[in-house]
Amino acid sequence: QKEVEQNSGPLSVPEGAIASLNCTYSDRGSQSFFWYRQYSGKSPELIMSIYSNGDKEDGRFTAQLNKASQYVSLLIRDSQPSDSATYLCAVNSGGTGGFKTIFGAGTRLFVKA
Amino acid sequence: GAVVSQHPSWVICKSGTSVKIECRSLDFQATTMFWYRQFPKQSLMLMATSNEGSKATYEQGVEKDKFLINHASLTLSTLTVTSAHPEDSSFYICSPRTTQETQYFGPGTRLLVL
């Protein structure tokens, strides 16, 4: 069973701090990794994708990938109350029938003003 | 880019009626479409996967005769909830996948069955 694990939280950080969200995955052959943000009552929206080891930065967001450790993280700098949401880690996993995106259960982030 | 529309955004219906939900990828072609259901405060639950022109593959526990999926073109897929009952009340979300293996999500359809 291919899995993606996330701490459910809630993770609470003060406004302006760095929020660090972590994710581990079980399929060593995975090649594509994604972070989605889901506000309460809304559908998920894609915020970052990463395909190779290292860091990828986009504005206040940095995704980090370590394939050897099967670990993906998302850092949010200068956290704002509007960043309060559930963050879903997703991993593309291959197998019979083609790729399937496996989602973690999500980490709830709460940014205190 | 990657705009996905879903219609209707919310629907209230009587028990026993059927509801059709449309999902369109407006600026890309989706060779694969995923349909999810999400109950309040719970995780996304994958219901089925469909490839354009093929029959959908349903996850264990999802009744294929109750949740009819049609993926007739690379930009349109529909989910029909047949003979809906109150336990089918949920948030239904389509998720087209691009040829580059990236999944996007529609805005969702909130279904309330009375």
mmCIF file of N, CA, C and O in Angstrom, chain B residues 62-98:
data_model
loop_
_atom_site.group_PDB
_atom_site.id
_atom_site.type_symbol
_atom_site.label_atom_id
_atom_site.label_comp_id
_atom_site.label_asym_id
_atom_site.label_seq_id
_atom_site.Cartn_x
_atom_site.Cartn_y
_atom_site.Cartn_z
ATOM 1 N N VAL B 62 -17.426 2.089 -3.662
ATOM 2 C CA VAL B 62 -18.194 3.081 -4.422
ATOM 3 C C VAL B 62 -19.019 2.347 -5.468
ATOM 4 O O VAL B 62 -18.474 1.619 -6.298
ATOM 5 N N GLU B 63 -20.322 2.542 -5.428
ATOM 6 C CA GLU B 63 -21.216 1.815 -6.334
ATOM 7 C C GLU B 63 -21.209 2.452 -7.720
ATOM 8 O O GLU B 63 -21.639 3.601 -7.887
ATOM 9 N N LYS B 64 -20.790 1.686 -8.709
ATOM 10 C CA LYS B 64 -20.696 2.244 -10.062
ATOM 11 C C LYS B 64 -22.056 2.514 -10.661
ATOM 12 O O LYS B 64 -22.204 3.371 -11.534
ATOM 13 N N ASP B 65 -23.086 1.802 -10.222
ATOM 14 C CA ASP B 65 -24.415 2.035 -10.770
ATOM 15 C C ASP B 65 -25.092 3.230 -10.118
ATOM 16 O O ASP B 65 -26.093 3.732 -10.623
ATOM 17 N N LYS B 66 -24.549 3.667 -9.002
ATOM 18 C CA LYS B 66 -25.127 4.814 -8.326
ATOM 19 C C LYS B 66 -24.425 6.103 -8.751
ATOM 20 O O LYS B 66 -25.053 7.146 -8.886
ATOM 21 N N PHE B 67 -23.141 6.023 -8.958
ATOM 22 C CA PHE B 67 -22.347 7.185 -9.351
ATOM 23 C C PHE B 67 -21.852 6.959 -10.777
ATOM 24 O O PHE B 67 -20.817 6.340 -11.000
ATOM 25 N N LEU B 68 -22.615 7.493 -11.724
ATOM 26 C CA LEU B 68 -22.306 7.283 -13.136
ATOM 27 C C LEU B 68 -21.356 8.364 -13.619
ATOM 28 O O LEU B 68 -21.627 9.548 -13.487
ATOM 29 N N ILE B 69 -20.259 7.927 -14.193
ATOM 30 C CA ILE B 69 -19.264 8.868 -14.674
ATOM 31 C C ILE B 69 -19.135 8.735 -16.178
ATOM 32 O O ILE B 69 -19.013 7.638 -16.709
ATOM 33 N N ASN B 70 -19.163 9.895 -16.842
ATOM 34 C CA ASN B 70 -18.970 9.952 -18.274
ATOM 35 C C ASN B 70 -17.829 10.901 -18.562
ATOM 36 O O ASN B 70 -17.812 12.023 -18.087
ATOM 37 N N HIS B 71 -16.872 10.440 -19.352
ATOM 38 C CA HIS B 71 -15.720 11.276 -19.710
ATOM 39 C C HIS B 71 -15.637 11.272 -21.236
ATOM 40 O O HIS B 71 -14.765 10.637 -21.812
ATOM 41 N N ALA B 72 -16.580 11.988 -21.843
ATOM 42 C CA ALA B 72 -16.771 11.901 -23.287
ATOM 43 C C ALA B 72 -15.728 12.648 -24.089
ATOM 44 O O ALA B 72 -15.486 12.336 -25.247
ATOM 45 N N SER B 73 -15.118 13.655 -23.479
ATOM 46 C CA SER B 73 -14.124 14.427 -24.218
ATOM 47 C C SER B 73 -12.982 14.802 -23.295
ATOM 48 O O SER B 73 -13.051 14.579 -22.080
ATOM 49 N N LEU B 74 -11.940 15.386 -23.869
ATOM 50 C CA LEU B 74 -10.760 15.747 -23.078
ATOM 51 C C LEU B 74 -11.000 16.972 -22.207
ATOM 52 O O LEU B 74 -10.142 17.337 -21.405
ATOM 53 N N THR B 75 -12.157 17.608 -22.356
ATOM 54 C CA THR B 75 -12.422 18.801 -21.556
ATOM 55 C C THR B 75 -13.696 18.706 -20.728
ATOM 56 O O THR B 75 -14.035 19.638 -20.015
ATOM 57 N N LEU B 76 -14.402 17.591 -20.820
ATOM 58 C CA LEU B 76 -15.681 17.495 -20.111
ATOM 59 C C LEU B 76 -15.852 16.117 -19.488
ATOM 60 O O LEU B 76 -15.664 15.094 -20.138
ATOM 61 N N SER B 77 -16.227 16.119 -18.225
ATOM 62 C CA SER B 77 -16.607 14.883 -17.547
ATOM 63 C C SER B 77 -17.827 15.180 -16.688
ATOM 64 O O SER B 77 -17.976 16.293 -16.184
ATOM 65 N N THR B 78 -18.689 14.191 -16.551
ATOM 66 C CA THR B 78 -19.872 14.368 -15.711
ATOM 67 C C THR B 78 -19.970 13.240 -14.698
ATOM 68 O O THR B 78 -19.571 12.108 -14.961
ATOM 69 N N LEU B 79 -20.504 13.598 -13.554
ATOM 70 C CA LEU B 79 -20.817 12.635 -12.500
ATOM 71 C C LEU B 79 -22.305 12.753 -12.216
ATOM 72 O O LEU B 79 -22.790 13.851 -11.933
ATOM 73 N N THR B 80 -23.011 11.646 -12.346
ATOM 74 C CA THR B 80 -24.435 11.640 -12.034
ATOM 75 C C THR B 80 -24.674 10.793 -10.797
ATOM 76 O O THR B 80 -24.310 9.612 -10.783
ATOM 77 N N VAL B 81 -25.253 11.410 -9.801
ATOM 78 C CA VAL B 81 -25.639 10.691 -8.581
ATOM 79 C C VAL B 81 -27.082 10.249 -8.793
ATOM 80 O O VAL B 81 -28.000 11.090 -8.850
ATOM 81 N N THR B 82 -27.282 8.961 -8.978
ATOM 82 C CA THR B 82 -28.623 8.467 -9.281
ATOM 83 C C THR B 82 -29.357 8.109 -7.981
ATOM 84 O O THR B 82 -28.750 7.628 -7.019
ATOM 85 N N SER B 83 -30.664 8.391 -7.976
ATOM 86 C CA SER B 83 -31.499 8.084 -6.818
ATOM 87 C C SER B 83 -30.791 8.503 -5.520
ATOM 88 O O SER B 83 -30.499 7.682 -4.643
ATOM 89 N N ALA B 84 -30.516 9.784 -5.444
ATOM 90 C CA ALA B 84 -29.750 10.306 -4.314
ATOM 91 C C ALA B 84 -30.511 10.148 -2.995
ATOM 92 O O ALA B 84 -31.745 10.271 -2.960
ATOM 93 N N HIS B 85 -29.774 9.872 -1.943
ATOM 94 C CA HIS B 85 -30.338 9.769 -0.607
ATOM 95 C C HIS B 85 -29.565 10.687 0.340
ATOM 96 O O HIS B 85 -28.459 11.125 0.006
ATOM 97 N N PRO B 86 -30.124 10.981 1.501
ATOM 98 C CA PRO B 86 -29.445 11.921 2.411
ATOM 99 C C PRO B 86 -27.989 11.567 2.708
ATOM 100 O O PRO B 86 -27.160 12.460 2.858
ATOM 101 N N GLU B 87 -27.663 10.286 2.746
ATOM 102 C CA GLU B 87 -26.268 9.910 3.033
ATOM 103 C C GLU B 87 -25.312 10.250 1.886
ATOM 104 O O GLU B 87 -24.089 10.163 2.051
ATOM 105 N N ASP B 88 -25.878 10.613 0.738
ATOM 106 C CA ASP B 88 -25.041 11.045 -0.393
ATOM 107 C C ASP B 88 -24.693 12.531 -0.305
ATOM 108 O O ASP B 88 -23.915 13.039 -1.132
ATOM 109 N N SER B 89 -25.281 13.215 0.642
ATOM 110 C CA SER B 89 -24.979 14.638 0.830
ATOM 111 C C SER B 89 -23.492 14.786 1.143
ATOM 112 O O SER B 89 -22.982 14.184 2.091
ATOM 113 N N SER B 90 -22.816 15.584 0.341
ATOM 114 C CA SER B 90 -21.376 15.707 0.493
ATOM 115 C C SER B 90 -20.872 16.817 -0.426
ATOM 116 O O SER B 90 -21.653 17.478 -1.111
ATOM 117 N N PHE B 91 -19.579 16.995 -0.429
ATOM 118 C CA PHE B 91 -18.903 17.947 -1.306
ATOM 119 C C PHE B 91 -18.189 17.119 -2.370
ATOM 120 O O PHE B 91 -17.312 16.323 -2.059
ATOM 121 N N TYR B 92 -18.614 17.278 -3.616
ATOM 122 C CA TYR B 92 -18.055 16.492 -4.708
ATOM 123 C C TYR B 92 -17.106 17.375 -5.519
ATOM 124 O O TYR B 92 -17.470 18.480 -5.932
ATOM 125 N N ILE B 93 -15.915 16.859 -5.747
ATOM 126 C CA ILE B 93 -14.887 17.661 -6.413
ATOM 127 C C ILE B 93 -14.284 16.863 -7.565
ATOM 128 O O ILE B 93 -13.870 15.711 -7.376
ATOM 129 N N CYS B 94 -14.249 17.486 -8.740
ATOM 130 C CA CYS B 94 -13.577 16.835 -9.862
ATOM 131 C C CYS B 94 -12.125 17.292 -9.893
ATOM 132 O O CYS B 94 -11.785 18.371 -9.380
ATOM 133 N N SER B 95 -11.300 16.467 -10.483
ATOM 134 C CA SER B 95 -9.880 16.785 -10.529
ATOM 135 C C SER B 95 -9.273 16.269 -11.827
ATOM 136 O O SER B 95 -8.909 15.091 -11.931
ATOM 137 N N PRO B 96 -9.193 17.129 -12.829
ATOM 138 C CA PRO B 96 -8.570 16.706 -14.084
ATOM 139 C C PRO B 96 -7.052 16.696 -13.965
ATOM 140 O O PRO B 96 -6.468 17.534 -13.264
ATOM 141 N N ARG B 97 -6.461 15.755 -14.649
ATOM 142 C CA ARG B 97 -5.002 15.668 -14.653
ATOM 143 C C ARG B 97 -4.481 16.005 -16.045
ATOM 144 O O ARG B 97 -4.986 15.511 -17.042
ATOM 145 N N THR B 98 -3.446 16.828 -16.070
ATOM 146 C CA THR B 98 -2.869 17.219 -17.355
ATOM 147 C C THR B 98 -1.987 16.100 -17.899
ATOM 148 O O THR B 98 -1.657 15.148 -17.193
#
